[in-house]
Structure formats: C-alpha cells, structure tokens
XYZ file of C-alpha atoms in Angstrom:
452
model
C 0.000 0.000 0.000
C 1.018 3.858 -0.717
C 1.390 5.717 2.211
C 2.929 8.872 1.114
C 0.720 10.365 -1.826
C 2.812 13.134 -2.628
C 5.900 10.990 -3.236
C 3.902 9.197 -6.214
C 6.097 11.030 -8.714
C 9.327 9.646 -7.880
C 7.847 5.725 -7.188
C 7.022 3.272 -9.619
C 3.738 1.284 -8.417
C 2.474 -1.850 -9.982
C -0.603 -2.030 -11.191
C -2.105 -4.398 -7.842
C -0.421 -1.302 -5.905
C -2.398 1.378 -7.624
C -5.944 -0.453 -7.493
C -5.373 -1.256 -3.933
C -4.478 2.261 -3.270
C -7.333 3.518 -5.009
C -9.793 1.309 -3.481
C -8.755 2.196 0.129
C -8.988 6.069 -0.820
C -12.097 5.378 -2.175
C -13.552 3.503 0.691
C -12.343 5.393 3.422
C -13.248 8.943 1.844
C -16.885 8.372 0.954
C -19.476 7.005 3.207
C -22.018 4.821 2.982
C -24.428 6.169 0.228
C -27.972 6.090 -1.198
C -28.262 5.688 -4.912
C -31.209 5.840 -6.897
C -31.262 3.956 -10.572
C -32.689 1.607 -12.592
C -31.368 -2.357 -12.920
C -29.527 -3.037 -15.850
C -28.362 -6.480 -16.585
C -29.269 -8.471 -13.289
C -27.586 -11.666 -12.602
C -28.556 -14.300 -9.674
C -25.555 -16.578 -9.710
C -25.652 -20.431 -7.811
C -22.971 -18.948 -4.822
C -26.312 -16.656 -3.958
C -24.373 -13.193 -4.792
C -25.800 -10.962 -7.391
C -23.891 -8.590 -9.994
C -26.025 -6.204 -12.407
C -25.430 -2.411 -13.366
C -26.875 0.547 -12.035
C -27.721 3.177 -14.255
C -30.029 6.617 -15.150
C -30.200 8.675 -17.740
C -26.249 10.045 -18.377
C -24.325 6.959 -16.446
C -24.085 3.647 -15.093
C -22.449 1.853 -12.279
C -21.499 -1.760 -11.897
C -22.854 -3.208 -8.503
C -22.155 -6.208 -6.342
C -24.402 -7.555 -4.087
C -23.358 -10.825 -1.640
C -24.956 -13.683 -0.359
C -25.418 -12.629 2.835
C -26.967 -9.086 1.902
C -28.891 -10.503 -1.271
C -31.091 -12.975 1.256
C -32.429 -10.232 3.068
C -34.288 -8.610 0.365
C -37.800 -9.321 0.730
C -39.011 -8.927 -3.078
C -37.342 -10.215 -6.305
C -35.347 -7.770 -8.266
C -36.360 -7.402 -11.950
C -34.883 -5.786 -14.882
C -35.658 -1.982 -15.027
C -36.761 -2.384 -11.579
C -35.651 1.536 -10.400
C -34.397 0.815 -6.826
C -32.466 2.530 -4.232
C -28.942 0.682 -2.695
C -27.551 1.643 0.288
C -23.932 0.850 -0.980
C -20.028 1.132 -0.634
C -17.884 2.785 -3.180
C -14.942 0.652 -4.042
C -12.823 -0.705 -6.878
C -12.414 -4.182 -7.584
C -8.854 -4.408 -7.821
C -8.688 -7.480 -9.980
C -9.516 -6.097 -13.121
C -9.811 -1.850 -12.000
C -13.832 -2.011 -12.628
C -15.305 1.174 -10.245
C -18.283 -0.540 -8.356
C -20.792 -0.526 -5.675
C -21.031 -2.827 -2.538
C -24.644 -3.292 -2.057
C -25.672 -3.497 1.413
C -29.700 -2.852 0.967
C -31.929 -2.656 -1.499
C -35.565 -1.167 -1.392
C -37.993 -0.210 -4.784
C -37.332 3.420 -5.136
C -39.865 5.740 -3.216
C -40.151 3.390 -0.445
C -38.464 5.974 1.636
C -41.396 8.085 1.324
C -43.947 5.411 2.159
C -41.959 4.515 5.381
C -42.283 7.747 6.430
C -45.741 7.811 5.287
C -46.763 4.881 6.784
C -45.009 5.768 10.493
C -46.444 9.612 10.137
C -49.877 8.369 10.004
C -49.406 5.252 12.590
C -48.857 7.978 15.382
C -51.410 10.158 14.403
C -54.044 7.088 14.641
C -52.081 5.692 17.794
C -52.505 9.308 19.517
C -56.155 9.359 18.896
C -56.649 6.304 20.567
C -57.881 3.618 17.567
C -55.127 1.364 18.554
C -55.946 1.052 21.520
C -56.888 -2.576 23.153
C -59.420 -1.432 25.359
C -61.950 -0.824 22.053
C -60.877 -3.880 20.878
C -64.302 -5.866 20.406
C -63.947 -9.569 20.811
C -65.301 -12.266 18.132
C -68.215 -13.925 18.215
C -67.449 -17.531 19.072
C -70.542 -19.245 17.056
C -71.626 -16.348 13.972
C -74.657 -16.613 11.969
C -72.560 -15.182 8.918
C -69.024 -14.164 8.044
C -68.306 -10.916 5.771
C -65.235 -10.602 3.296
C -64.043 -7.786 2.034
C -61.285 -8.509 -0.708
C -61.243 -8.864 -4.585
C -63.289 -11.763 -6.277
C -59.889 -12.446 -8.387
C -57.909 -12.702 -5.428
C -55.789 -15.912 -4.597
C -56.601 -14.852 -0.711
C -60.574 -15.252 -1.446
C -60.353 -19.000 -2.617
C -57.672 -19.958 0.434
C -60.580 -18.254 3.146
C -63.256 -20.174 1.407
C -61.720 -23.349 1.701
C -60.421 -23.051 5.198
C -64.264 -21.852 5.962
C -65.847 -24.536 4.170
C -63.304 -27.217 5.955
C -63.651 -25.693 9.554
C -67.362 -25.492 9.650
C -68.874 -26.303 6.605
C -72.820 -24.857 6.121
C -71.311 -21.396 7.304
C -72.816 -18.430 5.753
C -70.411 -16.520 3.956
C -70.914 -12.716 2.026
C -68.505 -11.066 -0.345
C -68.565 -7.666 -0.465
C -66.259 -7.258 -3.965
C -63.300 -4.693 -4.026
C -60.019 -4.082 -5.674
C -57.482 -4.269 -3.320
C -54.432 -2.896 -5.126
C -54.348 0.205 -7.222
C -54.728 4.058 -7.042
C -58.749 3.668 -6.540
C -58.687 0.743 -4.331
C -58.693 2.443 -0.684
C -61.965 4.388 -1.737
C -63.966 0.863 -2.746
C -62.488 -1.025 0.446
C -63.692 1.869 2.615
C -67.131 1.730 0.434
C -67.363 -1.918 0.893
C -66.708 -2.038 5.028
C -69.224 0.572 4.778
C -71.857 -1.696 2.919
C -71.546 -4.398 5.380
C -71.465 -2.650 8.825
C -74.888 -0.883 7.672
C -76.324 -3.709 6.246
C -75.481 -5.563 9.461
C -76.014 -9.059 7.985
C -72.847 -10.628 9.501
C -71.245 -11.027 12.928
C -67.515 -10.844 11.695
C -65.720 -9.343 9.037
C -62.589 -10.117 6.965
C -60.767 -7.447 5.226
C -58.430 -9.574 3.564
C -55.364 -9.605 0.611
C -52.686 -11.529 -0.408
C -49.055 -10.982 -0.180
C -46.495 -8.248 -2.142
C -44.879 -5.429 -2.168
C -45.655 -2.110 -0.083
C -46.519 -0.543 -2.799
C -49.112 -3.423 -3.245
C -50.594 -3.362 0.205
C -50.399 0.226 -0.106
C -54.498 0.297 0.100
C -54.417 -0.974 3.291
C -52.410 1.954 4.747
C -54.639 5.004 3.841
C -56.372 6.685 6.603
C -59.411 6.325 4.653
C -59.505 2.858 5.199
C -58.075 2.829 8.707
C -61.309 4.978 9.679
C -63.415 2.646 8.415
C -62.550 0.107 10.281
C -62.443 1.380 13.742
C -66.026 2.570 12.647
C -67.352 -0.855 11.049
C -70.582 -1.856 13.273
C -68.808 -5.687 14.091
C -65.737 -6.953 14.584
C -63.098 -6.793 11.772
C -60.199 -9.300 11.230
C -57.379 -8.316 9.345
C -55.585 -10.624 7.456
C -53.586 -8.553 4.766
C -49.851 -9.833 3.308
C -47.620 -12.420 4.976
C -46.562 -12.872 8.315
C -43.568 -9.911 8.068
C -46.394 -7.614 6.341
C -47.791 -4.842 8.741
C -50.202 -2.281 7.683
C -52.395 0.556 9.578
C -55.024 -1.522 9.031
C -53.882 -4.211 11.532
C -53.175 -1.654 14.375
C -56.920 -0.519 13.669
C -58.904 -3.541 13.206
C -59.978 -5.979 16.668
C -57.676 -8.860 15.465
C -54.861 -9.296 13.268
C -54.117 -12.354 11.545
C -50.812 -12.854 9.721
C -52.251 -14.788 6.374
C -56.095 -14.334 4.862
C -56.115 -18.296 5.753
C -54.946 -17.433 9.702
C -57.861 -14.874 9.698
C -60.583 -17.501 8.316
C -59.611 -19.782 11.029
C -59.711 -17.096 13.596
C -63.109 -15.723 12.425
C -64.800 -19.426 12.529
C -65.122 -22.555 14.763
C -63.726 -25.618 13.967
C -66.385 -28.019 13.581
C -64.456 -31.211 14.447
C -62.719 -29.941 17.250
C -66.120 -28.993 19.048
C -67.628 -32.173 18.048
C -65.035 -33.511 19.730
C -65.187 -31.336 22.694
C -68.916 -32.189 22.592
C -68.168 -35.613 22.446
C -66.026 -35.602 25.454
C -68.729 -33.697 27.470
C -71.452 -36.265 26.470
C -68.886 -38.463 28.227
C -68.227 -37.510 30.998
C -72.240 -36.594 31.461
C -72.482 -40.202 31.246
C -70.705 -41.364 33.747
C -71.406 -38.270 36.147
C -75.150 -39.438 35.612
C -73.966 -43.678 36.323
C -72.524 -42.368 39.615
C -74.876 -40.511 40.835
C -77.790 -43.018 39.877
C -75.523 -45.836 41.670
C -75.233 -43.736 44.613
C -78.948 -42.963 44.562
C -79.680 -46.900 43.898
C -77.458 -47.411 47.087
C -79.366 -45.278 49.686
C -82.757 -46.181 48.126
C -81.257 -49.958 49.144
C -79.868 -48.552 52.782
C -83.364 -46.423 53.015
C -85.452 -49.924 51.897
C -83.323 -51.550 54.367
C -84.476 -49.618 57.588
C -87.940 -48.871 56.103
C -90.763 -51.475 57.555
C -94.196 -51.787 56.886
C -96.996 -50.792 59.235
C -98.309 -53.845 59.485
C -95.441 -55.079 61.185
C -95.607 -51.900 64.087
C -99.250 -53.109 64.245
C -98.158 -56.852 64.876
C -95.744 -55.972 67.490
C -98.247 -53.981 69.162
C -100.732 -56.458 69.147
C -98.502 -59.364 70.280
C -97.384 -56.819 73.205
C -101.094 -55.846 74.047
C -102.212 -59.482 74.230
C -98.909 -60.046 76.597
C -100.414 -57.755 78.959
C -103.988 -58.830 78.409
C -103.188 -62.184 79.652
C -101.119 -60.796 82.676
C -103.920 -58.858 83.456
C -106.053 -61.210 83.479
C -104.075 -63.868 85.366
C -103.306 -61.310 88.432
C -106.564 -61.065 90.160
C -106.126 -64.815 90.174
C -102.663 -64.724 91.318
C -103.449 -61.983 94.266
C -106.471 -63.916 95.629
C -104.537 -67.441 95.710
C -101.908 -65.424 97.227
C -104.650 -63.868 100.364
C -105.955 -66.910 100.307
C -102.612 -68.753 100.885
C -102.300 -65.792 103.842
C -105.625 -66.657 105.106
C -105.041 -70.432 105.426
C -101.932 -69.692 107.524
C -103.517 -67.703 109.873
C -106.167 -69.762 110.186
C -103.526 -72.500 110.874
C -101.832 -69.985 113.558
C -105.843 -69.205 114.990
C -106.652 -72.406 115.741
C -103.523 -73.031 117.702
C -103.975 -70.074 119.550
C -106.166 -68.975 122.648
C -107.953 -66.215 120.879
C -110.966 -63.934 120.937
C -113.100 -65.294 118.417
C -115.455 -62.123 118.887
C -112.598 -59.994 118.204
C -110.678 -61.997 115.762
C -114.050 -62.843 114.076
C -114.276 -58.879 113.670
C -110.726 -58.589 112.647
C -111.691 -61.043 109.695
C -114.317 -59.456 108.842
C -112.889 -56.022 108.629
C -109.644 -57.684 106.828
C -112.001 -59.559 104.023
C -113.824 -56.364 103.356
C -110.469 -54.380 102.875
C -109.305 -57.663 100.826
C -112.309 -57.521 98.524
C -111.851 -53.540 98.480
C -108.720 -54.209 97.310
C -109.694 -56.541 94.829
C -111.986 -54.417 93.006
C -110.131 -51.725 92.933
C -107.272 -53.358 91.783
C -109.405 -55.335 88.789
C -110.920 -51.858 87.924
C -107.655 -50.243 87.222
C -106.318 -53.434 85.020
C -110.083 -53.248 83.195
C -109.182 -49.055 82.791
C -105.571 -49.601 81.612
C -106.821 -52.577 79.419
C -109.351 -50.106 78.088
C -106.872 -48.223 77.563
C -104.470 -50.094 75.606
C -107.427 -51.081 73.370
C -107.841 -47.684 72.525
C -104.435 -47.050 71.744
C -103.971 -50.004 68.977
C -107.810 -49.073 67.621
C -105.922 -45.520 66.699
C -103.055 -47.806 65.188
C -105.324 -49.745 63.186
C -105.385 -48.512 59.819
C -108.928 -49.537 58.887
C -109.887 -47.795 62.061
C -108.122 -44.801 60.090
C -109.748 -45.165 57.078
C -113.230 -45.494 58.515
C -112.842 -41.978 59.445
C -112.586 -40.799 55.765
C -108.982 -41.359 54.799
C -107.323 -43.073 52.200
C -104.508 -45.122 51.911
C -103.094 -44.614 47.908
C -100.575 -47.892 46.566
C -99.183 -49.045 43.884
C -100.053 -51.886 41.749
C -97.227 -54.049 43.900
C -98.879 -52.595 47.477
C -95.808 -49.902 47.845
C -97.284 -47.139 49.914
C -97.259 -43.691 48.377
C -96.328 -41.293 51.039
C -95.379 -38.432 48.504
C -97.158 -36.910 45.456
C -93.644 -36.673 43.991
C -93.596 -40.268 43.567
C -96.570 -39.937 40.872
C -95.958 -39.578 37.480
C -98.510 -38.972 34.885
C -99.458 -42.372 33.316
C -99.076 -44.528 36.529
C -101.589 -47.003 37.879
C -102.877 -46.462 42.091
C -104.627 -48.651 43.964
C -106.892 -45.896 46.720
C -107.799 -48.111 49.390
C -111.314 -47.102 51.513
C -112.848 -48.525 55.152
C -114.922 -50.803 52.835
C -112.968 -51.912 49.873
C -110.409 -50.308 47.130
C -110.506 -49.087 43.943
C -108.351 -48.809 41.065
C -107.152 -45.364 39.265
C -104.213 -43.624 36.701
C -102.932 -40.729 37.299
C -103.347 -37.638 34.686
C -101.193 -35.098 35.693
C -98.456 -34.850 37.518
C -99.384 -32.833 40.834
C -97.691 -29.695 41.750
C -95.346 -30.067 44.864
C -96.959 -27.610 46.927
C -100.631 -29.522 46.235
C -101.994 -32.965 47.793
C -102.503 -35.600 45.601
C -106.427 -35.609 46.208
C-alpha cells in the first residue's frame, strides 16, 4: 500500500499497488451512500451473490451484491426495476472495474412510504384507535361471516376453503373490491361501509394476499383505517404475509398474519367442538352412572331400615295381648296369694287362745279391705286394658280409614307417602274402610298440592 501520496512522482507502483491504493482512498473517503437507478443487466448466480449495473439517464455503475446481503431482500429484483442501494464505493482491484457494494436494497420511493406509513401510525395511535381497550372480541358461534377482498384474489379462494373445511354450512358474504391500485382504498372503505350498515354478519374479513408495499399500499390510507375502527362488528385483518404490517392491523380488533390465519380465527372448527362435545357427552355419562348408583345405594340402605306398618301393628298387638293375659291372670294370682295368707292364719288361729269375737271382727274387717282391694285393683287393670285397646284401635289402619282417609298404593302394594312419587301415566290402587278401587294418574301434581 502507498502511504505517502505526494511521493507518487518519484515511485514506480504496480498495477495491484495502484488499485489497492485507489480502493482504500475510495472507501475510506466516501461514506455509505444512497443511490437511486434503474437495474440493468441483473444476474442471480448459484454462490447466492448478485452482480447487475446501475444506471439513469447520463451513467451507469457496476454493482455487487453478496450472499449474505442478497437474502435479506424481501421482493425479487427485476430488470428496469428503479431501486435505491444503500452501498459502498470501491474498486475491484482485480480487473480496476469502479463498483458498488450493495448493502440494501428497497424499490425506489419506499423511503417516502416509510415515512408515510409511520407519520400516520402515530397520528391514529394518539387518537386512541389502537388502543386494546376498544378492541371488540369475536363472536365464538356467527350466523354469517363478511369478506371484504377482490373476487380475483388468490386470498378469497384460500378463506373459502379453510371456511368450508372448519365449519362447513357457514354463511359466507362477499362484499367485492379491488385491493391494489390508485382507486382501491376508496372501494375497500365503500365496501366495510356496505356491510357494517347492512349488518347481515357477525364478523368481518378485510383480507389480501401478499407483495410489495406498494401493493398493500391500500391498506395503509387513513381512509380505510377509519373505516374500520367505525365498522358496526368486529373486523379481522388478514392482509400480506406474516412480516407484512399495515395501519389496518393496528386498527382492526384482530390481526391475523395470512387471509387463511384470519378464516380460522373468524370461525369454529367443527371437528374440534364435536369432539369437545363428544367428550362432554362423556363424561355426562358417567357423572349421571354415579350418581344413579349412589342414589340406587341409599334407596337400598333407606329400603333396608324402612318397615311396613303392618309389622308396628303386629308388634303392638302381640305386646297388648302379653299384657292382656297378665292382666287377666293377676286377680287370680293376688287372691290365691290372700288366700294362701288366710289359710296360715287360720292354721296360727286355731292353735292359739284367741278372741273369736274380736278376731271374728278382725276377719271381717280384713275380708272387706281384701275384697276392696280386689276391686279396685281389677278396675284399674279393666281401665288400663281399656286403655291399651284404645291405643292399637288408633293404630289400626282400617280404624283410620273409617274416618274418611285413604290409603293410595301401587299396583305391587308400595305405599305412596309423597305426590312426587306420581308420574302422569301410573296405575294407584286408593284403598277405603270398605274396599279399594283402582285409578291412573293424569297429571303430575304440583309439589306444593296434595294428591287428592
């Protein structure tokens, strides 16, 4: 390398001395620059790096462009394509050809749109339409789905046929607009317009496929923006790729990255909720088993411990006619007993020096207490019998029924103690004092009413 430029007179430089020297002065004098030009003679080679010319009007200047810089570019570079490089001035020393270093490459103009495009984000940010609070969220079952987007338009066929595979049957109405073009933002703000006044979906898609900015441009008026925030429903937007942002994403309730993304986010999937359904019908099922095996189990336990009346009355009985008999059998027992008393003192009387006069007297008085006694004591078994007979007569049901009740069965003699137990169609049995009679049941009472 030169180091001394004034001492070029007196040195003699070879030719790989003078390119490199050139090259360095021209890469360390000028900075990284902007050109503007049109593509002349563009060449993709297998390594990946690209060499074509860059020219306008009066000149042209060969370009380079390497692998590494030429992946980024997100559109594909045509011939008379005018573009602007962000390049290096250099010199490729090999064979002394002046040339830029492309770093970047954007479609001329797209500058401008950039600026554009973030001068009217903040404006709409600052009035509040991006914000998520008015955000409206999606109806999870609609009766109809809206589109706006061209009837030409790859993105219209891929949002059909996700709709038609997700949930098949779903309404679905176009509202036709270009989407690209100097006209198109006023017929996609005419369109949203049709369909939030004619109100005859619950979501809408405002949808395009990929390309350029300049492409997508539509979808970044303000125009456009407003009519979205002021759409009656929901709006999805679903315009470009994944890496494509416009205003019209910030604005609208949900973004999607592809028109397919927003057709799935706009509908149900019919498979998965049969599915879900499915799986809920399931576990109904055997929610219901347990709880009728439960139920089955205490009506067992409750069958268990329940006893019929006729039983209560049997004990009753076979209790009362205990006591009847030792009723009975006590005056019996008492006067053997005094009479066992009087035999003895007979015995001790007539061993005895005694006062018959007086003694006779004592008997006398003694026998009338005895008999005293006696009747008193018979009277209050005869009350307390009484009194027990009264007792099961109010247990006995006929005695019940003779006083104008009823007892109501079932066909198998199952007591009804419940009008809930009735349901409309079943057969009764009504049992009276004097006999029973069959009946069906009409109606199913209310629980607050008797059954008769």
């Amino acid at each position: 390398m030169l180091r001394n430029l004034s001492s070029l007179s007196n040195v003699v430089v070879t030719v790989t001395e003078l390119n490199r020297t050139v090259r360095e002065l021209l890469e360390g004098s000028l900075p990284v620059l902007w050109v503007s030009g049109e593509i002349s003679g563009f060449k993709r080679y297998g390594s990946g790096h690209c060499y074509f010319s860059l020219k306008d009007a009066n000149a042209q200047v060969r370009c380079v462009m390497f692998r590494n810089r030429a992946a980024l570019i997100d559109f594909e570079p045509r011939e008379g394509m005018h573009v602007e490089l962000r390049a290096v001035v250099s010199l490729y020393e090999a064979r002394g050809d002046f040339q830029l270093t492309v770093e970047a490459m954007r479609p001329a103009g797209l500058g401008a749109l950039f600026e554009a495009f973030e001068k009217l984000k903040a404006k709409l940010q600052a009035e509040g339409l991006f914000a998520a609070e008015r955000k409206r969220a999606l109806p999870t079952f609609p009766r109809a789905i809206g589109i706006v987007t061209s009837p030409r338009a790859a993105a219209l066929r891929d949002v059909l046929t996700t709709l038609g595979r997700r949930m098949p049957g779903l309404p679905v109405i176009l509202y036709p607009c270009p989407v690209q073009g100097a006209a198109a933002a006023g017929e996609i703000v005419a369109a949203i317009q049709r369909a939030s006044s004619r109100a005859e979906v619950d979501t809408l898609i405002v949808c395009r496929g990929g390309g350029s900015i300049e492409d997508l441009w539509s979808f970044n008026e303000e125009a456009v923006a407003r009519a979205i925030a002021a759409c009656s429903m929901p709006v999805i937007s679903g315009v470009g790729h994944e890496t494509d942002f416009t205003i019209a994403d910030f604005v609208a309730d949900l973004r999607a990255p592809t028109p397919t993304a927003a057709a799935e986010l706009a509908s149900p999937d019919r498979n998965q909720w049969l599915n879900q359904l499915q799986q809920q019908r399931r576990h109904l099922e055997r929610s219901f088993e347990r709880l009728l095996q439960m139920r089955m189990q205490r009506l067992d336990s409750l069958a268990r411990r329940l006893r019929h009346p006729g039983e209560a009355l049997e004990r009753q009985r076979e209790r009362l006619f205990t006591l009847a008999q030792r009723l009975s059998a006590a005056p019996t027992r008492l006067i053997e007993r005094r009479q066992g008393q009087l035999a003895q003192a007979k015995l001790r009387l007539a061993h005895a020096r005694i006062d018959h006069g007086y003694w006779q007297n004592q008997l006398s008085h003694r026998q009338q207490r005895l008999q005293r006694a006696l009747d008193r004591t018979l009277e209050q078994r005869q009350a307390r019998l009484h009194n027990l007979a009264s007792r099961l007569a109010a247990l006995n049901p006929t005695a019940v029924l003779a006083r104008g009740y009823a007892l109501v069965e079932k066909t198998d003699g199952a007591v009804i103690q419940q009008a809930a137990q009735l349901h409309a169609g079943d057969r009764i049995r009504v049992r009276f004092a004097d006999d029973a009679v069959e009946a069906a049941v009409t109606s199913k009472p209310a629980q607050q009413q008797d059954l008769f």
